[in-house]
Short mmCIF file of C-alpha atoms in Angstrom, two decimals:
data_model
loop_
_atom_site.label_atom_id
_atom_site.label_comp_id
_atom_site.label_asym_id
_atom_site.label_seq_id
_atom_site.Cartn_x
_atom_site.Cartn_y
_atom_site.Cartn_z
CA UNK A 1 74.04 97.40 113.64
CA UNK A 2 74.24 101.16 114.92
CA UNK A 3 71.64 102.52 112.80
CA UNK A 4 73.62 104.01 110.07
CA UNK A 5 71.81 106.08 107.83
CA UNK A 6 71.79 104.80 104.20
CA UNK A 7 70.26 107.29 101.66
CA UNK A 8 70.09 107.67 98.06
CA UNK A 9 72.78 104.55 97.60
CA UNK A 10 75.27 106.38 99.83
CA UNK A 11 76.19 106.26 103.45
CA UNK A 12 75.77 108.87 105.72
CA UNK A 13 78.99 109.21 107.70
CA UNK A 14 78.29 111.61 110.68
CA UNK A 15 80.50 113.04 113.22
CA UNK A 16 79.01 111.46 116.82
CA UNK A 17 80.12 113.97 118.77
CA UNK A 18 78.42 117.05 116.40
CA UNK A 19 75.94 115.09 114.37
CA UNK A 20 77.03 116.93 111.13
CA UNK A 21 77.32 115.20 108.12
CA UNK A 22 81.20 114.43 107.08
CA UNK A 23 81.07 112.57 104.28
CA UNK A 24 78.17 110.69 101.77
CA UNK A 25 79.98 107.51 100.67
CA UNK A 26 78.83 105.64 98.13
CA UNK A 27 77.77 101.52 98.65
CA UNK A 28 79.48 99.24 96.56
CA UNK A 29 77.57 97.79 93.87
CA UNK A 30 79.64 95.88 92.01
CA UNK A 31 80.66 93.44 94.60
CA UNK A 32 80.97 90.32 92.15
CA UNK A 33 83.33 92.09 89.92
CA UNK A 34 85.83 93.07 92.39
CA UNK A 35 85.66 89.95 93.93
CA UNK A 36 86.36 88.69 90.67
CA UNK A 37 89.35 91.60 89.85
CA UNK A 38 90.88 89.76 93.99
CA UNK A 39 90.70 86.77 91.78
CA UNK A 40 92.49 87.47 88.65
CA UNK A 41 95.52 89.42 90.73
CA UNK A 42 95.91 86.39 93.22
CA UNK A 43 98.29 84.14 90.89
CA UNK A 44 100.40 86.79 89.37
CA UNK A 45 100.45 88.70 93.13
CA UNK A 46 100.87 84.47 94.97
CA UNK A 47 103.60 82.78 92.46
CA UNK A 48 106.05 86.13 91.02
CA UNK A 49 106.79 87.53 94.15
CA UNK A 50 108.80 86.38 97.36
CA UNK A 51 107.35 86.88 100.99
CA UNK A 52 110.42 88.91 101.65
CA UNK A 53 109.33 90.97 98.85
CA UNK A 54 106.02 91.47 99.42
CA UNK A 55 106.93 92.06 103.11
CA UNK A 56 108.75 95.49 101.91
CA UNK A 57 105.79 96.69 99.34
CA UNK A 58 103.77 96.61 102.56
CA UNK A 59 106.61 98.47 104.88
CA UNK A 60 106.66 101.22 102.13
CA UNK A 61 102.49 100.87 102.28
CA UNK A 62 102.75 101.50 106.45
CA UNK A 63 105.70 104.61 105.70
CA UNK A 64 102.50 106.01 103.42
CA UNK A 65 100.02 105.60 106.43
CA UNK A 66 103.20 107.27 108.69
CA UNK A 67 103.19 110.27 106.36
CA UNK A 68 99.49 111.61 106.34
CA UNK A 69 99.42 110.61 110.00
CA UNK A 70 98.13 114.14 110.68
CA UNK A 71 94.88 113.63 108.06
CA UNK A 72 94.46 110.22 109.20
CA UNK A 73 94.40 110.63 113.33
CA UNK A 74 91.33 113.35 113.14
CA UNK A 75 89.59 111.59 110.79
CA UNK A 76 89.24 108.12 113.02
CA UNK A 77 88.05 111.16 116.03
CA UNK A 78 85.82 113.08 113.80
CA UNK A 79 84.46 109.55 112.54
CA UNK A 80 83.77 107.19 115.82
CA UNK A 81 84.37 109.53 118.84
CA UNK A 82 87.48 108.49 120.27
CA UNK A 83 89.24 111.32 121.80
CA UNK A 84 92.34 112.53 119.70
CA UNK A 85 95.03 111.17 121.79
CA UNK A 86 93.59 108.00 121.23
CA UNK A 87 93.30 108.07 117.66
CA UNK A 88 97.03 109.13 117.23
CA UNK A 89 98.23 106.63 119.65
CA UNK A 90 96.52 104.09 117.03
CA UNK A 91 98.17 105.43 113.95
CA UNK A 92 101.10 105.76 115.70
CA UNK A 93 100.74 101.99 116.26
CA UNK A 94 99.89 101.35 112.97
CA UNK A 95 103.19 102.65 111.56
CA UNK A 96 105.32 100.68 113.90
CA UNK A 97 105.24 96.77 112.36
CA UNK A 98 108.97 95.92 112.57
CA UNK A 99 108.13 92.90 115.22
CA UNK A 100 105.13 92.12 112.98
CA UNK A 101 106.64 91.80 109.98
CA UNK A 102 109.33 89.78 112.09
CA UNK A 103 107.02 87.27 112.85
CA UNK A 104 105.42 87.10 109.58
CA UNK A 105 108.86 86.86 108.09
CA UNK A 106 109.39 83.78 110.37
CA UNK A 107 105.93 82.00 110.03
CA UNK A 108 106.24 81.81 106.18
CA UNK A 109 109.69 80.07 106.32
CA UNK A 110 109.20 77.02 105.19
CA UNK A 111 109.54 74.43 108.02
CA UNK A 112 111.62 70.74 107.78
CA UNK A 113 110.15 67.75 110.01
CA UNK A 114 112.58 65.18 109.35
CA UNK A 115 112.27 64.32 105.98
CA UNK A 116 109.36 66.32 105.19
CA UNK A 117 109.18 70.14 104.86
CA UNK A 118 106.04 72.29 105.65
CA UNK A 119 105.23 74.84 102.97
CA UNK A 120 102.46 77.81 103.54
CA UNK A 121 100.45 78.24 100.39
CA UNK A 122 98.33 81.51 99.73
CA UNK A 123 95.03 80.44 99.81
CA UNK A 124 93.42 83.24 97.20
CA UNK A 125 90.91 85.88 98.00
CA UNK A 126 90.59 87.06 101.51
CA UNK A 127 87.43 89.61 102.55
CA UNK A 128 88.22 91.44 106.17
CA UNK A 129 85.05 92.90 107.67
CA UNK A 130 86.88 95.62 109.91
CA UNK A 131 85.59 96.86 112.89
CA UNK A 132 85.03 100.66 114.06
CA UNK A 133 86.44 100.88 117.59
CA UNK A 134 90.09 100.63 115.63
CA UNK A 135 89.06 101.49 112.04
CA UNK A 136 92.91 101.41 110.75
CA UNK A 137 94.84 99.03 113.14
CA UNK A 138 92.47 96.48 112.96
CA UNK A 139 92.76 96.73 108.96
CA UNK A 140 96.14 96.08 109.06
CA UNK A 141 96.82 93.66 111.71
CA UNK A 142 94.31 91.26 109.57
CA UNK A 143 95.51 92.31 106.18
CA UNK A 144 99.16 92.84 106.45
CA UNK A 145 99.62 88.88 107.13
CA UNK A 146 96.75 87.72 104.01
CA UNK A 147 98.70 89.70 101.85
CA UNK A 148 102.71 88.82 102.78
CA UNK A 149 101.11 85.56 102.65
CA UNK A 150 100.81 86.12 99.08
CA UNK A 151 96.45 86.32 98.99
CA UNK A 152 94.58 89.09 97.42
CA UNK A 153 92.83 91.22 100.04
CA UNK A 154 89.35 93.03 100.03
CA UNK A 155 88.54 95.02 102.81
CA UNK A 156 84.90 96.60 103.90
CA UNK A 157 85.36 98.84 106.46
CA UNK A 158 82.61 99.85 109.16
CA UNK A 159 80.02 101.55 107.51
CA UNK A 160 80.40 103.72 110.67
CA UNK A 161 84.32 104.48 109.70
CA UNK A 162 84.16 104.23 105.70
CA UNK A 163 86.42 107.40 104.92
CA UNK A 164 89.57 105.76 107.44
CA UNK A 165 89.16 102.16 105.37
CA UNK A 166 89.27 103.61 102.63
CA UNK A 167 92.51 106.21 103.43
CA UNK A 168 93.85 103.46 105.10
CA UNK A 169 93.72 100.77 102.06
CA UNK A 170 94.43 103.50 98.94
CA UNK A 171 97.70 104.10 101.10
CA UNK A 172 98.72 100.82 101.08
CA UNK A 173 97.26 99.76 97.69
CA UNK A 174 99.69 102.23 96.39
CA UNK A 175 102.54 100.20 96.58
CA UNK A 176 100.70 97.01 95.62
CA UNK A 177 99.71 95.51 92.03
CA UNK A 178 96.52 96.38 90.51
CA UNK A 179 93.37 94.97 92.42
CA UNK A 180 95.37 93.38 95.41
CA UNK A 181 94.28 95.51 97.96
CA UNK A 182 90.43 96.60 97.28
CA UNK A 183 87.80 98.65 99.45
CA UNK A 184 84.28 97.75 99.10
CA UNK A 185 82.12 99.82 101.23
CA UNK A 186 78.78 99.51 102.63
CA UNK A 187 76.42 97.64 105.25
CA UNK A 188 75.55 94.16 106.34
CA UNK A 189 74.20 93.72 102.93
CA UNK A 190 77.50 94.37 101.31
CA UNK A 191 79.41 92.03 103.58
CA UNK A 192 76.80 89.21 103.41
CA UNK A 193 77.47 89.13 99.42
CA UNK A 194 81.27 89.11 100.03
CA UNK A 195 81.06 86.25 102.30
CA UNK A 196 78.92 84.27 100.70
CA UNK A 197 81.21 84.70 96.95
CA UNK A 198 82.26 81.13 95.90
CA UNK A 199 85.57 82.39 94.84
CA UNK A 200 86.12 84.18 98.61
CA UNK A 201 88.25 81.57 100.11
CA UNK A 202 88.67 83.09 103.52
CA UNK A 203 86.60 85.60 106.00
CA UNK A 204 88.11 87.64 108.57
CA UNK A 205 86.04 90.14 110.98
CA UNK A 206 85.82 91.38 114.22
CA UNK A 207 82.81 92.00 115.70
CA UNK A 208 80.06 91.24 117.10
CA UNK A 209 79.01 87.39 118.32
CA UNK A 210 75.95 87.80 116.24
CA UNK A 211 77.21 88.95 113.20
CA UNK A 212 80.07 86.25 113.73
CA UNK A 213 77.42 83.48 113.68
CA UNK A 214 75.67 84.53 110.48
CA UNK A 215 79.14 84.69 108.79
CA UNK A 216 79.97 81.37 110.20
CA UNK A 217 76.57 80.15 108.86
CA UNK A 218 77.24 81.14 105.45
CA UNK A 219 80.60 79.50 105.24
CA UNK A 220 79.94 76.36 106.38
CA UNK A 221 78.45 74.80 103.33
CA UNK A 222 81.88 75.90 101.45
CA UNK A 223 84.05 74.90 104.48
CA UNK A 224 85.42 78.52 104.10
CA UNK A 225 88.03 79.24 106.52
CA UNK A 226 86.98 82.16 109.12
CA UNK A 227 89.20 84.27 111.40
CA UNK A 228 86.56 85.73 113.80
CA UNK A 229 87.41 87.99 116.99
CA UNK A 230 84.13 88.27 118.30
CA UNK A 231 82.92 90.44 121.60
CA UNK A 232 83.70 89.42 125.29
CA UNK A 233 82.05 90.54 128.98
CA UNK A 234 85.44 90.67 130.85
CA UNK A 235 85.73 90.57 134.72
CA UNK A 236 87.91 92.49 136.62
CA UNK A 237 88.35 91.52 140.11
CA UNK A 238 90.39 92.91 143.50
CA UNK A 239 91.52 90.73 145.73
CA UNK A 240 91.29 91.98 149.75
CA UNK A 241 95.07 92.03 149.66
CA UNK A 242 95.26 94.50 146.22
CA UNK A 243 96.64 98.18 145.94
CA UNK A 244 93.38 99.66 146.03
CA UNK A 245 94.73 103.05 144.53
CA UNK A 246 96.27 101.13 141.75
CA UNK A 247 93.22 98.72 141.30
CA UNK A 248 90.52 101.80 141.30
CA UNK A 249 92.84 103.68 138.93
CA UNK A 250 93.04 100.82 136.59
CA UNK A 251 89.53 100.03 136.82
CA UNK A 252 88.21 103.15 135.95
CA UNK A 253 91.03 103.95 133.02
CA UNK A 254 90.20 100.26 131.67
CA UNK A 255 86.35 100.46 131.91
CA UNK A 256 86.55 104.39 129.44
CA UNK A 257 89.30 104.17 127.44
CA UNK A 258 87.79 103.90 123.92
CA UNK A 259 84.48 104.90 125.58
CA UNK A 260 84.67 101.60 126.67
CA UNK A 261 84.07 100.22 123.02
CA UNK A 262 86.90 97.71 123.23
CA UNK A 263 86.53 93.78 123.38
CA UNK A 264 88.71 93.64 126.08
CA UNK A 265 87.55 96.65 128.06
CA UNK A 266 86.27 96.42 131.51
CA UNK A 267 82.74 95.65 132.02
CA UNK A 268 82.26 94.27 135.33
CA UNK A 269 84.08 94.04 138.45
CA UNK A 270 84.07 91.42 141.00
CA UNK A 271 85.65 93.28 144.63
CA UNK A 272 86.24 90.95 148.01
CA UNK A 273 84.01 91.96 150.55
CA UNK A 274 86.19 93.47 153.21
CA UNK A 275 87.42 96.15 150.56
CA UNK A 276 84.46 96.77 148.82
CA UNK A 277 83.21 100.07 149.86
CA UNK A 278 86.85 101.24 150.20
CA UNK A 279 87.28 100.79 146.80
CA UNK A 280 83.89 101.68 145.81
CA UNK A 281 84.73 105.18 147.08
CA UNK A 282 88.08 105.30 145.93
CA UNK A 283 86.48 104.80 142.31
CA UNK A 284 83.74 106.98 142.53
CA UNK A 285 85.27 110.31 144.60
CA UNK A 286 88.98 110.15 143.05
CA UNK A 287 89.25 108.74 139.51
CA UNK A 288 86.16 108.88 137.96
CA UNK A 289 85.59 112.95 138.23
CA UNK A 290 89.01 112.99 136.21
CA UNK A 291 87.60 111.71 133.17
CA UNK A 292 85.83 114.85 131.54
CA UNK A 293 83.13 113.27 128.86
CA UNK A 294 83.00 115.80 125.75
CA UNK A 295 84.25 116.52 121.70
CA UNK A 296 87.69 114.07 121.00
CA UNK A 297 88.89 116.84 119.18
CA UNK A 298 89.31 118.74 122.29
CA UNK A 299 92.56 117.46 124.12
CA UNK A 300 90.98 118.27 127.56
CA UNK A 301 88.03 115.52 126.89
CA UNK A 302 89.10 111.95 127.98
CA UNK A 303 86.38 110.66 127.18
CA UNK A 304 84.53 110.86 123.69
CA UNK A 305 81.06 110.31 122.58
CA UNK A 306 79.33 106.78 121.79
CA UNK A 307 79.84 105.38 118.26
CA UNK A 308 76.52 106.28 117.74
CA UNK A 309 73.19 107.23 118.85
CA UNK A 310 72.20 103.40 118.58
CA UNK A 311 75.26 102.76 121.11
CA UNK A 312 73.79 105.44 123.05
CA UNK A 313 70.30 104.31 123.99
CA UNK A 314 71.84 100.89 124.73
CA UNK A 315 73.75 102.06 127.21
CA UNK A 316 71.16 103.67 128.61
CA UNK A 317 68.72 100.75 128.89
CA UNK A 318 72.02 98.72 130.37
CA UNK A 319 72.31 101.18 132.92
CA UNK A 320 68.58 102.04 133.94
CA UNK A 321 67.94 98.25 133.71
CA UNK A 322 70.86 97.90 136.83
CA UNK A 323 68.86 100.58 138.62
CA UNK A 324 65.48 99.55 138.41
CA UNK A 325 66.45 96.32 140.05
CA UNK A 326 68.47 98.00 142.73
CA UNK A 327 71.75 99.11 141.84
CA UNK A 328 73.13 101.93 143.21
CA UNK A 329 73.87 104.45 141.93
CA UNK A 330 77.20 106.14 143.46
CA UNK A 331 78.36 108.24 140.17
CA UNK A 332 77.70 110.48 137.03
CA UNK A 333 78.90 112.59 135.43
CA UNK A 334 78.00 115.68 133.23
CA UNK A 335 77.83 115.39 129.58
CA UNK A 336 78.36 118.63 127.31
CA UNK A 337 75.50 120.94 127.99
CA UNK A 338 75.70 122.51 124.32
CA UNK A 339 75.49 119.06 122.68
CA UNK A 340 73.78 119.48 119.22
CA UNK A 341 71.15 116.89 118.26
CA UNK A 342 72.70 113.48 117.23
CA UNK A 343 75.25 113.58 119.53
CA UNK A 344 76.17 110.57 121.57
CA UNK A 345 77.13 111.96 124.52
CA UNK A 346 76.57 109.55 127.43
CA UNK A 347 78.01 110.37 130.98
CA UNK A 348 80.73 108.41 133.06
CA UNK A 349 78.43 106.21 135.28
CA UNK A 350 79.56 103.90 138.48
CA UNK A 351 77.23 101.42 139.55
CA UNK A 352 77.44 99.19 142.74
CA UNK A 353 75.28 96.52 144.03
CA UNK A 354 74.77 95.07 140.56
CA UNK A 355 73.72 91.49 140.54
CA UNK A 356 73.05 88.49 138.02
CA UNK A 357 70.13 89.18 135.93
CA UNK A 358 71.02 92.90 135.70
CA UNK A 359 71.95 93.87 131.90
CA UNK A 360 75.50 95.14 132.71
CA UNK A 361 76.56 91.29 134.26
CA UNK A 362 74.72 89.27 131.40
CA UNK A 363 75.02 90.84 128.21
#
């Protein structure tokens, strides 16, 4: 979906904001076997262990994340873009589950009804297609309750973030029996055989709504059970009566963080008529020139580079699209002029005037 190199049997994991080559990662081949490996740990992993216990092998799993903190937070920048203070917020996040693991604790009591009781059985092998805007959170928050729920877990990470799936699942697989926590790494391809496996009882990804729809496609004939968080086109909209300092600075801090990249960013914004050009300017002249677009790894940058040069040119026919049938065009700002080739640079923009039919509204 971004236009990830593959080359001799390996993916080409490059640095967005440099375009260097980090890492060549090789595709899983052997997808049937480690499905099969998922399959073999499930009963022994489901039926000899409590949730209670398998809640603390996973706390001691998150105190491994906590520890290489330091490796893990410049990867995720070096990796997808997002600027450094971003990245450590996440894997600061990551480490703190207490209230998860609270409510996890809590679902998987078992429940009495009277005279019947409600029991939560594992259901056996669970595949999570992970996404890259928060390539170790997102991991977690759909792995840590498959796995205190007593399933076997196989994770494929974006092929965009391969090297923080796979330092995020080896962390936590160290605390777990053999072959309940797997990486498999690689493209569509890879997650197309994993989802279609007979003994994969359950998919979980977040992504696109395309990519959702094949997956859903594929498990239908198996009436396999699918967790999907798919991608949204939320509104934002100011009332005549708002706090237009507070509405401007939220708007423009809630349309860039992540670069934007985050289902529930903000991607359009509906603003009443008699405050309109107030706010317009309020955007445009006082928050937006804060956000200086350049390399994550420098702490002055606020805003990273695209995912990808993919990401890039799509925002770019988004945005001339809007102008070409009128928008305005009341901000932009610079990009790095030293940006190597293959960098993904693309500069904060504010539109006004856009309308129904434009790309930015509709898709």
């Amino acid at each position: 979906v971004q236009g990830i190199p593959i080359q001799d049997g390996c993916i080409l994991n490059k640095n967005p904001a440099t375009g260097e080559l980090i890492s060549k990662v090789p595709i899983t081949t052997n997808v049937e076997e480690i499905v099969e490996k998922a399959h073999d740990a499930f009963l022994p992993w489901s039926t000899t262990t409590s949730a209670q216990e398998r809640i603390e092998l996973l706390k001691k799993g998150l105190e491994e994340i906590k520890s290489i903190s330091t490796e893990l937070a410049p990867l995720i920048t070096q990796e997808m873009g997002k600027p450094l203070l971003e990245a450590q917020g996440e894997v600061e996040g990551v480490a703190d589950k207490d209230e998860y693991f609270q409510i996890l604790q809590d679902a998987l009591q078992p429940i009495q009804h009277n005279s019947s009781t409600v029991i939560r059985q594992a259901l056996g092998v669970v595949v999570i297609l992970s996404p890259w805007n928060f390539p170790a959170d997102e991991i977690l928050l759909l792995a840590l309750p498959a796995l205190a729920s007593g399933n076997t877990v196989i994770v494929k990470p974006s092929e965009v973030t391969p090297e923080t799936g796979r330092m995020v699942v080896e962390s936590m697989a160290k605390y777990l029996p053999t072959n309940v926590l797997q990486v498999a790494q690689g493209d569509g391809s890879v997650g197309a055989a994993l989802v279609g496996n007979t003994s994969v009882k359950m998919v979980c990804m977040t992504g696109s709504s395309a990519t959702g729809k094949k997956i859903l496609s594929t498990a239908a004939p198996q009436l396999k059970r699918c967790v999907l968080e798919l991608g949204g086109k939320d509104p934002m909209i100011v009332f005549d009566s708002a706090d237009l300092e507070k509405a401007a600075h939220d708007a423009v801090a809630y349309s860039l963080s992540n670069s934007g990249q985050v289902c529930c960013s903000i991607e359009r914004i509906y603003v009443a008529d008699a405050v309109h050009d107030e706010f317009c300017k309020v955007v445009s002249e006082k928050f937006a020139p804060n956000f200086k677009v350049g390399n994550g790894m420098e702490m002055e940058n606020l805003v990273g580079p695209l995912v990808s040069t993919t990401q890039k040119e799509h925002v770019e026919a988004h945005v001339q699209d809007a102008i070409d049938k009128g928008a305005e065009l009341l901000y932009q700002s610079s990009v790095p002029e030293d940006a190597p080739e293959g960098s993904s640079f693309f500069p904060v923009t504010v539109l006004s005037n856009v309308q129904r039919g434009m790309r930015p509204v509709k898709s």
